[in-house]
Coordinates of C-alpha atoms in Angstrom, one line a residue:
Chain Y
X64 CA 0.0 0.0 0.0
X65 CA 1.0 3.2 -0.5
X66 CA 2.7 4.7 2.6
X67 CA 0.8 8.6 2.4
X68 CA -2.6 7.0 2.6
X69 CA -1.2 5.8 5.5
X70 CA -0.8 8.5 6.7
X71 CA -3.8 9.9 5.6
X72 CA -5.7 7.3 7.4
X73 CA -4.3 8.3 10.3
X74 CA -4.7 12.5 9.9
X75 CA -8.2 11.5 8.6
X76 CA -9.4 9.2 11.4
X77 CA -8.2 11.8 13.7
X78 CA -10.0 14.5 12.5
X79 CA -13.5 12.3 12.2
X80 CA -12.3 11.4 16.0
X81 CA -11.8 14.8 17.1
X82 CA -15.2 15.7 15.5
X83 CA -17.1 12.9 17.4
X84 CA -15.2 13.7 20.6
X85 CA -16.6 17.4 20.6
X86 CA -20.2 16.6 19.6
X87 CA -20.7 13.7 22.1
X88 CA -18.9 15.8 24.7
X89 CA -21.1 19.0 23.8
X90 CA -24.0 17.2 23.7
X91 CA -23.4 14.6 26.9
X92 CA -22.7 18.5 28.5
X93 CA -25.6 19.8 27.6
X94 CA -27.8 16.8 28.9
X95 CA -26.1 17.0 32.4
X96 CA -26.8 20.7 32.4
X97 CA -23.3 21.2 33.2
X98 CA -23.1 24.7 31.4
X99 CA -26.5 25.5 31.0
X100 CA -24.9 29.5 30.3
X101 CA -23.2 28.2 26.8
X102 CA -24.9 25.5 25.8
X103 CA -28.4 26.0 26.7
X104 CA -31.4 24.4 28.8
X105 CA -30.9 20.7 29.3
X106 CA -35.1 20.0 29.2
X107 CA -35.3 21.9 25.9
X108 CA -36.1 20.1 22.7
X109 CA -33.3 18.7 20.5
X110 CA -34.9 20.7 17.6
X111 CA -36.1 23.5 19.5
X112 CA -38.6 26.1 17.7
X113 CA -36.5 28.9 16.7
X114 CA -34.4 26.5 14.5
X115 CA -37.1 25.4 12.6
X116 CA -38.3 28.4 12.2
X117 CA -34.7 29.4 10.8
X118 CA -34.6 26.8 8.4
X119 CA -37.7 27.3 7.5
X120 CA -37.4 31.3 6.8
X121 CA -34.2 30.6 4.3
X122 CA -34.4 29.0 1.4
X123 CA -30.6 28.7 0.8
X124 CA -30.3 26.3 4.4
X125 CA -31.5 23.5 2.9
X126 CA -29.5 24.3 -0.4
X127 CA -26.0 24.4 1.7
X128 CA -27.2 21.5 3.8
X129 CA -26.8 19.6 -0.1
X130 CA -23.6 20.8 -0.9
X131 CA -21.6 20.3 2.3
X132 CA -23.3 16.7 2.5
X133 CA -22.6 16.0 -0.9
X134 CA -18.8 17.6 -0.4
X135 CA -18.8 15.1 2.6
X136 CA -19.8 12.5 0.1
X137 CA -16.9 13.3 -2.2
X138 CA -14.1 13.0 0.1
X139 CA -15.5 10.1 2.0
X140 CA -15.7 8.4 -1.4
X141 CA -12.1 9.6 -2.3
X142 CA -10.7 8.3 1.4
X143 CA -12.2 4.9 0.5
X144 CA -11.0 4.9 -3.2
X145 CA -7.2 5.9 -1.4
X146 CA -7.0 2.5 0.1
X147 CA -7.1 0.7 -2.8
X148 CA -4.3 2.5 -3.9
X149 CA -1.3 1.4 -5.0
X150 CA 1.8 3.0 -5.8
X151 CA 3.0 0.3 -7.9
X152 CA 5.3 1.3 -11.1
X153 CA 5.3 -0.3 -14.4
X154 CA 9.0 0.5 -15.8
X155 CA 12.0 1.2 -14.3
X156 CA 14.3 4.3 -15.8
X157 CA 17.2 3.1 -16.6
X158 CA 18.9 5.7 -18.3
X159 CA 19.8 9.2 -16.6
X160 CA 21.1 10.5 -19.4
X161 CA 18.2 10.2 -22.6
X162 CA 19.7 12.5 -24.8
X163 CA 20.5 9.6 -27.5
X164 CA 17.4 7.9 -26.2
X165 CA 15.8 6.8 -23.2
X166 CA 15.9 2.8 -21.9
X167 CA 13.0 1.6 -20.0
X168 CA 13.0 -1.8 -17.9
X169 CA 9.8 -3.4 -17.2
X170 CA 9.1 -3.5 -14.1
X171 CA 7.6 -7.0 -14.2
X172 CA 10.5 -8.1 -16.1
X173 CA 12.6 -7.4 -12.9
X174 CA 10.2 -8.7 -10.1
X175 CA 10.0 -11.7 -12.5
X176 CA 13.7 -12.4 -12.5
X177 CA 13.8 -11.6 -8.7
X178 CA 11.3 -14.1 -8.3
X179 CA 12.4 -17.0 -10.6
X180 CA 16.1 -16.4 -8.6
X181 CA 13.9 -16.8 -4.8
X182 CA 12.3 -19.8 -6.0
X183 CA 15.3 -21.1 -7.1
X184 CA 16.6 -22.4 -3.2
X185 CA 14.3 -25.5 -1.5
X186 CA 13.5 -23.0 1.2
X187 CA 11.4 -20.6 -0.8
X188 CA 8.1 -21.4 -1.5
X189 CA 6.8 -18.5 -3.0
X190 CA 8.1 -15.1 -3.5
X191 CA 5.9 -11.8 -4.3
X192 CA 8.0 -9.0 -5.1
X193 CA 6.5 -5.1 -6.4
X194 CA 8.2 -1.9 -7.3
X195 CA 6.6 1.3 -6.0
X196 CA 7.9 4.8 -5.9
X197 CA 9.1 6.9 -8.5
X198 CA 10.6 5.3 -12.2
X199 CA 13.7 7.3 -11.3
X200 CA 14.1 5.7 -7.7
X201 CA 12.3 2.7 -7.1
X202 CA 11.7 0.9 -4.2
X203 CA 11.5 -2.7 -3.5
X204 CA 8.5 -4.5 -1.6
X205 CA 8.7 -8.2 -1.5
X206 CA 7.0 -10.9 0.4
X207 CA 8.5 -14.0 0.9
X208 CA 6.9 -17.8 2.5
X209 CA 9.5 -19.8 3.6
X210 CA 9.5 -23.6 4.5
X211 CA 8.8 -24.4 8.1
X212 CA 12.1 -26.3 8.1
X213 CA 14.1 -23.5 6.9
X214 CA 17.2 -22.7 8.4
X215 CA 16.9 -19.0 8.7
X216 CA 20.4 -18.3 8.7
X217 CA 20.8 -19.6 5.1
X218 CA 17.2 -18.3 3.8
X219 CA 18.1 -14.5 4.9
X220 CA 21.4 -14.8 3.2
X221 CA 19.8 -16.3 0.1
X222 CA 17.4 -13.4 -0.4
X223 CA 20.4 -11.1 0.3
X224 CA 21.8 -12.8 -2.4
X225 CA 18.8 -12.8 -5.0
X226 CA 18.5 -8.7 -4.1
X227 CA 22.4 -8.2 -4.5
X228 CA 21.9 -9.4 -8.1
X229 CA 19.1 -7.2 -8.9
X230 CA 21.0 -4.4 -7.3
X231 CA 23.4 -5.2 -9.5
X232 CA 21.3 -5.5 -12.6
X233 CA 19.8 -2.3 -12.6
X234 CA 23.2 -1.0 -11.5
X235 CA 21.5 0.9 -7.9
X236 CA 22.8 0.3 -4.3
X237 CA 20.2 2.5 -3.8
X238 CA 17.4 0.2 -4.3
X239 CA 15.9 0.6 -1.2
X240 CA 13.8 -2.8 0.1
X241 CA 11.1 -4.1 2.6
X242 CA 11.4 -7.7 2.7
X243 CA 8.3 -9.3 4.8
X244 CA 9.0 -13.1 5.4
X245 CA 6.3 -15.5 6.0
X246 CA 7.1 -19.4 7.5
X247 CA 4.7 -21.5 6.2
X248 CA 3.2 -23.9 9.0
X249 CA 5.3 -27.6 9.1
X250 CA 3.4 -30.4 7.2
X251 CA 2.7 -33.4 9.5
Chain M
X26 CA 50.3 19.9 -73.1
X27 CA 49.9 18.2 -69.5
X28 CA 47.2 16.3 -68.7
X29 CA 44.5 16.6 -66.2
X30 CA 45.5 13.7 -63.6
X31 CA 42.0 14.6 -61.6
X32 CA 39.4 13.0 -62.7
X33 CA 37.0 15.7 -63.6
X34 CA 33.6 15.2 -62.0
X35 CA 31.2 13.5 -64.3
X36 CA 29.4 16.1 -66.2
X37 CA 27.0 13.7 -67.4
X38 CA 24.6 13.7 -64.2
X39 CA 24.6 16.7 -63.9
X40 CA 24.2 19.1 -60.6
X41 CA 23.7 17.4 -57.8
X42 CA 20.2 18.4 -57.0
X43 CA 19.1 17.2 -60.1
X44 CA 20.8 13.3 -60.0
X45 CA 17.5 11.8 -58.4
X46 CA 17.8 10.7 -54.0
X47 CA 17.8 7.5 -52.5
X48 CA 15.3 6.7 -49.9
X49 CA 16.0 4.5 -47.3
X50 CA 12.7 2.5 -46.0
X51 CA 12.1 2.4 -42.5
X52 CA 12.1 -1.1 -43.0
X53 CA 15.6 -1.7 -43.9
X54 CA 16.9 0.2 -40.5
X55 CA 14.5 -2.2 -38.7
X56 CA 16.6 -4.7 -40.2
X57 CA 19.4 -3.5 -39.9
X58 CA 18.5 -2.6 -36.0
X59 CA 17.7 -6.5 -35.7
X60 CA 21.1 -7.4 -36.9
X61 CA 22.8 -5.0 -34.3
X62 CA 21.1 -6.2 -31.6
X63 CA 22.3 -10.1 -32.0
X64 CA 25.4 -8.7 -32.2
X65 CA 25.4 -7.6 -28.3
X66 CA 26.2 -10.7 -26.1
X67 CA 23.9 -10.4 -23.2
X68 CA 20.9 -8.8 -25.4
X69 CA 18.2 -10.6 -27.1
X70 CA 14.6 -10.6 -28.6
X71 CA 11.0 -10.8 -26.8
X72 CA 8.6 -13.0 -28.2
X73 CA 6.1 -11.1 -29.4
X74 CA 3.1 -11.3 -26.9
X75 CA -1.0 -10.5 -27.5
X76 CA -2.5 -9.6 -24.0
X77 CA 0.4 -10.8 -22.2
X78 CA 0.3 -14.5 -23.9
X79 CA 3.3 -15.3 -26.1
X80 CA 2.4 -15.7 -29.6
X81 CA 3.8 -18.2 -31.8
X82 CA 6.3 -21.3 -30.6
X83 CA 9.0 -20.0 -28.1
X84 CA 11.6 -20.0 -30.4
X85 CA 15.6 -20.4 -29.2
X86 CA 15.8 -17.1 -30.1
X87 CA 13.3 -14.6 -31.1
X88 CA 14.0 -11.3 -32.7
X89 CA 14.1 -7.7 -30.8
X90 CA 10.7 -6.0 -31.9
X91 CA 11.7 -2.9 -33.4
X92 CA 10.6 0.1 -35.3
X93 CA 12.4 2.7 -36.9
X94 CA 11.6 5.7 -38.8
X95 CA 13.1 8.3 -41.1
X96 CA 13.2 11.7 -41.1
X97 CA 15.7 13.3 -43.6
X98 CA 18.7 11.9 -42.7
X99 CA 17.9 11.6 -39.0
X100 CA 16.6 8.5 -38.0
X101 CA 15.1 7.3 -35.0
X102 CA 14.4 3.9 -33.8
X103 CA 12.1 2.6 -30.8
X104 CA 13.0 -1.8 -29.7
X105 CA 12.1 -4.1 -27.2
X106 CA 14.1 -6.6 -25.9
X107 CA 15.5 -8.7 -23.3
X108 CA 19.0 -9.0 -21.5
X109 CA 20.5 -11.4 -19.6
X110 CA 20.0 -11.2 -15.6
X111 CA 21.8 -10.0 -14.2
X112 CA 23.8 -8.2 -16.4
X113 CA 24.0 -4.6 -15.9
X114 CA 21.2 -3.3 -17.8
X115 CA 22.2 0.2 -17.9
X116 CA 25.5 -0.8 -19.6
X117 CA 24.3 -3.6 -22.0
X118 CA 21.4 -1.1 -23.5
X119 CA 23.9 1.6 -23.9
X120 CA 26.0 -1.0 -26.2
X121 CA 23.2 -1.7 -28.2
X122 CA 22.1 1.8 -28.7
X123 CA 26.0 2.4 -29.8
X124 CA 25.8 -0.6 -31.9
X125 CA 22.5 0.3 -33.6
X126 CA 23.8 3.8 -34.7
X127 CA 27.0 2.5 -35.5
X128 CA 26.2 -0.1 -38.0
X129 CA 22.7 2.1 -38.9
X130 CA 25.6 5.1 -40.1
X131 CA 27.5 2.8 -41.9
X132 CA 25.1 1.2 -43.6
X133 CA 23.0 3.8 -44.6
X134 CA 24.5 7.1 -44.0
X135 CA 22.1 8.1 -41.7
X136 CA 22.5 9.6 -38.1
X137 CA 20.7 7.4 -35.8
X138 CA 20.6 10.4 -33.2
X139 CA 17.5 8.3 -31.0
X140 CA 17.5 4.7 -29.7
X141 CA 14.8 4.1 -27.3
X142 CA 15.1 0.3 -25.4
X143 CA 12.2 -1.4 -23.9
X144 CA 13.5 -4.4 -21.8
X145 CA 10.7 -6.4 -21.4
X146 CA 12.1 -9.4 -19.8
X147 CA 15.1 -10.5 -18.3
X148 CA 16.9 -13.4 -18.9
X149 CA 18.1 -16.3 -16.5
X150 CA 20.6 -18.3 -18.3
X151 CA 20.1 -22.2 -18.2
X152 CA 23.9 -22.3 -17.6
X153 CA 25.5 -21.8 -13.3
X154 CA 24.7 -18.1 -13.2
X155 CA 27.3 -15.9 -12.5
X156 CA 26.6 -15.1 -8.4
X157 CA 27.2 -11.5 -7.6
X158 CA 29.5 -11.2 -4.4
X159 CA 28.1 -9.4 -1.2
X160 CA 30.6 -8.6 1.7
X161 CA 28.9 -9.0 4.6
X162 CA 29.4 -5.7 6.5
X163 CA 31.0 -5.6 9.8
X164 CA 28.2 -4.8 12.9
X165 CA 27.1 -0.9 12.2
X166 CA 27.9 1.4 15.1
X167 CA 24.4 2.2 17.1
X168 CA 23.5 5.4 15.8
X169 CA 23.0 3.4 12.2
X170 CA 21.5 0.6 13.9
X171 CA 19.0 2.7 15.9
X172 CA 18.4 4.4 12.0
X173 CA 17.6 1.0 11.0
X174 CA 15.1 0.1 13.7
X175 CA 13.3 3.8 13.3
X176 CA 12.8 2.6 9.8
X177 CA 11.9 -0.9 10.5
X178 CA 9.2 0.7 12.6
X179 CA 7.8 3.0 9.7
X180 CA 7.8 0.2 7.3
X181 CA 5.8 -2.3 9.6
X182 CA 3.4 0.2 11.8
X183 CA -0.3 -0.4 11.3
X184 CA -2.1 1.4 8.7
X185 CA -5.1 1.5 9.9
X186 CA -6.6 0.4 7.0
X187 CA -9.7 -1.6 8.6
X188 CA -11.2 1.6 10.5
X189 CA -10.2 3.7 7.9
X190 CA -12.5 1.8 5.6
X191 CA -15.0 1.3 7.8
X192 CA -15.5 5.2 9.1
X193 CA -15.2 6.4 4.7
X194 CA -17.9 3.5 4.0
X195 CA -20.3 4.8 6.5
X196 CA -19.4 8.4 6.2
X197 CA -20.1 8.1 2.2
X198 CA -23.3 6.3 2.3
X199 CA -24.7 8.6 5.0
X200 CA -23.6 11.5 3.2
X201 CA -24.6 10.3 -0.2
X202 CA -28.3 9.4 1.6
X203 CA -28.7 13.1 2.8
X204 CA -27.6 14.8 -0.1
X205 CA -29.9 12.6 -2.1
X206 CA -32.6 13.1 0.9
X207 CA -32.6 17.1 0.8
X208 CA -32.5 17.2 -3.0
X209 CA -35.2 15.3 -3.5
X210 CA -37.6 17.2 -0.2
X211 CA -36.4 20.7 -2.4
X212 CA -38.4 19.0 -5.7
X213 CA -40.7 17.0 -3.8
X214 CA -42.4 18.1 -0.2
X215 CA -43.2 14.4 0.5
X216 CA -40.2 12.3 -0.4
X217 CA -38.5 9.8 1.9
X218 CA -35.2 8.6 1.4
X219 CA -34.2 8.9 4.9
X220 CA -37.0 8.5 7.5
X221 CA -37.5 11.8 8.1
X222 CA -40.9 11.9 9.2
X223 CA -39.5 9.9 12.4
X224 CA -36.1 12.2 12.8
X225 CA -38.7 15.4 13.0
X226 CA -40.4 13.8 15.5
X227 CA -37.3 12.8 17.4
X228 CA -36.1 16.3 17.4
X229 CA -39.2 17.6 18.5
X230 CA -40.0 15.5 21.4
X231 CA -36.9 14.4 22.8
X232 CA -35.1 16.3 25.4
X233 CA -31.4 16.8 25.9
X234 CA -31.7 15.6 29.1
X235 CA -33.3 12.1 28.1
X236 CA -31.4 9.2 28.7
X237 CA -31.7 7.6 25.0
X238 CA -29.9 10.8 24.3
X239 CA -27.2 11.0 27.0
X240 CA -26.5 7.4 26.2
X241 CA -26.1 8.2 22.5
X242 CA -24.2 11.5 23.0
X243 CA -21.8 8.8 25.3
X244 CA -21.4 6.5 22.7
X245 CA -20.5 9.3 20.1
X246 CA -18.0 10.4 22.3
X247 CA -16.5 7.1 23.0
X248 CA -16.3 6.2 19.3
X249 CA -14.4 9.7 19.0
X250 CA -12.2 8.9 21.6
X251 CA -11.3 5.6 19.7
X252 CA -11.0 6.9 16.7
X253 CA -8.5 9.7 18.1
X254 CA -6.6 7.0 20.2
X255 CA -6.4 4.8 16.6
X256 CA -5.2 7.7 15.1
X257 CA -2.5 8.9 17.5
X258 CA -1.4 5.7 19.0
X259 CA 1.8 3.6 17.3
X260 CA -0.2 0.1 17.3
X261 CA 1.4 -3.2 17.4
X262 CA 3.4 -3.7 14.5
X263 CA 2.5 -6.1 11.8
X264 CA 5.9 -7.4 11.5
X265 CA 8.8 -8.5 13.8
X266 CA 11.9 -6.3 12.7
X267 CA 14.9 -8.4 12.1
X268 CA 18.4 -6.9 11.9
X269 CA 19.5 -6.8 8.5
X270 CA 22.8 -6.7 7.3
X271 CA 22.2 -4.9 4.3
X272 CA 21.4 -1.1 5.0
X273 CA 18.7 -0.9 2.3
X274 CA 16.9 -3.5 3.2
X275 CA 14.2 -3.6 6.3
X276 CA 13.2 -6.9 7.3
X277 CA 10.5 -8.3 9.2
X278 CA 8.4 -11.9 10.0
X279 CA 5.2 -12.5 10.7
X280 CA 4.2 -13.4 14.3
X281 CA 3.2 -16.2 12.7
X282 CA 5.8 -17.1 10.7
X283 CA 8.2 -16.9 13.8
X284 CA 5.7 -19.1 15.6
X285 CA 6.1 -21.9 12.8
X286 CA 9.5 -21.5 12.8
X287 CA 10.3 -22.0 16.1
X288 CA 7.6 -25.1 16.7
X289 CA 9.5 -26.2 13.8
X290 CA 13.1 -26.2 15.6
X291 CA 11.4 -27.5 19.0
X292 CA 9.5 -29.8 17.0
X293 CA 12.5 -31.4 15.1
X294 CA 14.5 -32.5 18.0
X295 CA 14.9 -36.3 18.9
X296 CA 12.9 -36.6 22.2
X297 CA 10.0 -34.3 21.5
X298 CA 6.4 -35.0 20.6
X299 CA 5.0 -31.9 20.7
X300 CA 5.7 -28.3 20.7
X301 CA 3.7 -25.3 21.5
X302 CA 4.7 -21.7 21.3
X303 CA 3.6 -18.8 22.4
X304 CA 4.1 -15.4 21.5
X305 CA 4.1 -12.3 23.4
X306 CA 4.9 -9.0 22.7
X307 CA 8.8 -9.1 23.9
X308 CA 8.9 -12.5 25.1
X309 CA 8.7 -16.4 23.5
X310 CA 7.2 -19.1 25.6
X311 CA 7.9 -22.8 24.4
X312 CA 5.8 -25.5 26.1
X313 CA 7.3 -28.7 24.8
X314 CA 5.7 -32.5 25.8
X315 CA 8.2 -35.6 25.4
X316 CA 7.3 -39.1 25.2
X317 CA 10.2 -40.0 27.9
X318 CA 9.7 -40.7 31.3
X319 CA 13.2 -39.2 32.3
X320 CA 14.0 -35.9 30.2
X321 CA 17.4 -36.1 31.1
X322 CA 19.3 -32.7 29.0
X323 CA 16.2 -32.3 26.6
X324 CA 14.9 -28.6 29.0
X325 CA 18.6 -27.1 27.6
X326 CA 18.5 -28.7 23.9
X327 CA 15.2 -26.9 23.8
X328 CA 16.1 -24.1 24.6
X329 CA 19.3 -24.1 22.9
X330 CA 17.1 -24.9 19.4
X331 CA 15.4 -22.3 20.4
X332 CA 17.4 -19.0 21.3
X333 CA 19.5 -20.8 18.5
X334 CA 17.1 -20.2 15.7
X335 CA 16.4 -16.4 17.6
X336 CA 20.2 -16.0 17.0
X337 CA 20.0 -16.5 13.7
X338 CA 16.9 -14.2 13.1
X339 CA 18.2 -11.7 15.0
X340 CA 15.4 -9.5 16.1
X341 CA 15.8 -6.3 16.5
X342 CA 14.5 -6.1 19.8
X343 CA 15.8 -9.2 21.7
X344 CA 12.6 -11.6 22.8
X345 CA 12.8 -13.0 26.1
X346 CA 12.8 -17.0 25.9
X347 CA 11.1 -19.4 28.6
X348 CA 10.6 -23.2 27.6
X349 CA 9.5 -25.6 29.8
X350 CA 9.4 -29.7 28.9
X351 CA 7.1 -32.1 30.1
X352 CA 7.8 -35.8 30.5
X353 CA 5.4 -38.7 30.4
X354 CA 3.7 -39.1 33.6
X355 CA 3.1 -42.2 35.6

C-alpha cells in the first residue's frame, strides 16, 4: 500500500475522532446541564422552535445542507478509493542520461527475474515482489513464504543474495527494500 | 600539353540536385536494427506477446521487436528486448544503442541520433549463473542501527486500514443518503429517502436531558475517543523487525511465521512430541511434551534450538525466551 494513505488514514481518522469527541462531549454536557450559560437548557427540545423556524425562513439552508453533505460525500468516497491504492510502477528508468534515447525496464520483467532467482533455493516457496515509488528511484516491496524447516540463517542470506543481483542488474545500491518473510506452518 | 591527372567530376549527371535521392525505407533500419542487436552478447529478442500470452512457438531465439523511422537523414528507432539477468542493464542497452547507430551510419548514412530500449524481460541463463559477491558488512555502530530500527518501525506500523475503511464506508453512504434526501424534499415536499418523518419527531420530542440521548451522546463520544486513540497511537506492528545486514533492506516476520519456525526447531528434536509456542509482545514461551519418562538434558537442547534459531533471526528487539518440557507421567 501506498505509505501517504497511510498516513492519511491516520490525519483523517483523527479528525472524524476529534469531530465525534466534541459533539458527544457537547451534547453529553448539555444533557447534564453542566453549562446551561453556553450550551443551553438541558429539558429543551433537541430541535427547539426557533431553529425550525430558521430553516424554514431561508431557502438557501436546505441548499447548503446539499452541498456540504454531498462535499462530505466526495471526500469520504475519495478516502475509501485511497486504500485501494497502490503506488506500484510499471517501468524502471534506466537511463539518466536520454539525450541519444531513453531505456525503459519493465518492471515485471525485474520482479519476475527476482522471483524465478527466490524460488530457485528449497526453502522458498513462493516469493511476491513489487516496485513502487518513483521510475527514477524505485523501491523494493517483497513478500516471501519460507518452508517451516528453513534454516533462517541460510534463507536470509539467500534473499540477500537474490536482491544483490538485482541491485546489480539495474546497476542501484540505492534500491531501497522491505522484505516481509512468511514461514509457512510444518506439514505433519 | 599536361594532362589533367583529376578526374573531372562527371558532367554527365549533372548538378547534384538534379541526380534523383535515395530513400531509405524504414524497413531496412528495422533490419538493420535486428542485426545489431544479436550482435550484443547479453541482449536478445522478446517474443512477441498479445494480451500478455506469447504468440507463436517459443523460439531459441526470437528477434528484438523494433521500429524505426526516417526523417531526412535523422533516423530514430524505438526496440524491445530482453538481457541477460543479471547483467547490468544500464550498460548492455547503452551498447546496443552504440551498436545500432553505429552499424545504422555505416550502412545507410544516416544519423541514428534516438535509440529508445524497452527491456521487457530479463533473462536467467540455463547455464551456473554468475553469483554476484556481497561482503557482509561488519556490525554498524548504534546510531545506524537505531536508523535502521526507526525505519523498520515505519515500514511495519499499522495502517489502519480496517477503520479507515469502515468510518469512509459509513461516512459516504450517509452523506450520499442526505444529499440525495434534501435534494429530493427541495423537488418533492413528501419524499423519503431517509425517514424523516421519524427524525422530526425525534427532534421535537426528545429532550437533551433524556437518557436515549445522553446514552447516545456517550457512545458518540467514545467512538471519537477511539478513533483519536487509533489515530495517535503507534499500534502493534504487523511485522517482527529483524536486523538486516544490508542497509537498504528492512526486514520483518510475521508473528506467525516466527511461531512456525520455532515449533518447527522444538518440533524437530529427537525426544520431543509436541511443541507449543507462544508469542508475546517481547517475550517467547515454548511448552514442549516428550514421550520420555526421564528428560534427562532435553529442557537445555530446547532451549538451545530455540534462542538458537532467535540468533540467527536476529530481532531487533531481543525476545525474552522461557521453555519448559514435560515428561510422560506415571
Amino acid at each position: 500500500m501506498h505509505r501517504p494513505t497511510a498516513r492519511a488514514n491516520r490525519v483523517a481518522l483523527l479528525a472524524f475522532g476529534l469531530v465525534l469527541t466534541a459533539g458527544g462531549a457537547a451534547a453529553l454536557a448539555r444533557g447534564l446541564d453542566l453549562r446551561p450559560g453556553l450550551l443551553g437548557a438541558s429539558h429543551a427540545p433537541l430541535i427547539d422552535e426557533q431553529a425550525r423556524r430558521y430553516a424554514a425562513d431561508h431557502w438557501w439552508f436546505w441548499a447548503a445542507v446539499a452541498a456540504c453533505a454531498a462535499l462530505l460525500a466526495l471526500l469520504a468516497l475519495w478516502w475509501l478509493a485511497a486504500q485501494a491504492h497502490t503506488d506500484a510502477i510499471h517501468h524502471i528508468n534506466a537511463e539518466p542520461d536520454p539525450r541519444h534515447g531513453a531505456t525503459h525496464l519493465s518492471a515485471r520483467a525485474a520482479t519476475e527475474a527476482l522471483e524465478e532467482d527466490l524460488t530457485a533455493s528449497p526453502y522458498v516457496r513462493r516469493a511476491k515482489a513489487t516496485l513502487t515509488g518513483a521510475a527514477t528511484v524505485p523501491r523494493l516491496t517483497l513478500t516471501v513464504t519460507l518452508t517451516a524447516d528453513t534454516d533462517p540463517g541460510a534463507a536470509n542470506r539467500h534473499i540477500h543474495q537474490a536482491l544483490a543481483q538485482l541491485r546489480h542488474a539495474l546497476e542501484s545500491d540505492r534500491l531501497t527494500a522491505t522484505t516481509r518473510i512468511h514461514i509457512a506452518p510444518a506439514r505433519h | 600539353m599536361t594532362t589533367d591527372l583529376v578526374p573531372t567530376p562527371p558532367t554527365a549527371l549533372g548538378p547534384p540536385e538534379t541526380r534523383g535521392h535515395t530513400e531509405i525505407a524504414d524497413r531496412v533500419l528495422e533490419r538493420i536494427a535486428v542485426r545489431a542487436v544479436t550482435e550484443v552478447d547479453q541482449a536478445g529478442g522478446v517474443p512477441r506477446r498479445l494480451l500478455g500470452v506469447p504468440l507463436g512457438r517459443a523460439k531459441a531465439g526470437p528477434d528484438p521487436q523494433v521500429t524505426a523511422h526516417v526523417d531526412g537523414h535523422l533516423a530514430t528507432v524505438a526496440m524491445t528486448v530482453s538481457v541477460a539477468y543479471p547483467a547490468p542493464i544500464r550498460q548492455v542497452s547503452r551498447c546496443v544503442r552504440e551498436r545500432v547507430a553505429a552499424r545504422i551510419g555505416e550502412l545507410t548514412g544516416l544519423d541514428a541520433c534516438e535509440v529508445d530500449i524497452d527491456v521487457a524481460r530479463l533473462t536467467h541463463p540455463a547455464a551456473p549463473r554468475t553469483t554476484v559477491d556481497h561482503e557482509a558488512p561488519s556490525a554498524p555502530p548504534q546510531a545506524v542501527d537505531r536508523q535502521r530500527r526507526r525505519a523498520a518501525i515505519r515500514a511495519f506500523r499499522p495502517r489502519r486500514t480496517l477503520p479507515a475503511v469502515l468510518i469512509a464506508a459509513l461516512l459516504a453512504a450517509v452523506a450520499l443518503l442526505a444529499t440525495i434526501q434534501v435534494v429530493a424534499s427541495l423537488i418533492n415536499r413528501d419524499a423519503q429517502v431517509l425517514p424523516v418523518t421519524w427524525l422530526t419527531r425525534a427532534g421535537h420530542d426528545l429532550r437533551w436531558d433524556d437518557p436515549a440521548v445522553l446514552a447516545a451522546a456517550a457512545a458518540i463520544l467514545a467512538v471519537g475517543v477511539l478513533l483519536v486513540t487509533l489515530a495517535l497511537a503507534p499500534g502493534r506492528p504487523r511485522m517482527i523487525a529483524l536486523r538486516s545486514e544490508d542497509p537498504q533492506t528492512t526486514v520483518g516476520i510475521t508473528r506467525a511465521g516466527l511461531r512456525h519456525c520455532l515449533t518447527a526447531a522444538v518440533g524437530g528434536l529427537d525426544g520431543i512430541d509436541r511443541a507449543h509456542v507462544r508469542l508475546r509482545r517481547r517475550r517467547v514461551r515454548v511448552n514442549a511434551d516428550s514421550p520420555l519418562h526421564d528428560v534427562g538434558d532435553l529442557p537445555q537442547r530446547v532451549r538451545q534450538a530455540v534462542t538458537g534459531r532467535l540468533d540467527e533471526l536476529s530481532p531487533m528487539r531481543p525476545l525474552h525466551v522461557r521453555t519448559t518440557v514435560r515428561g510422560r507421567e506415571e
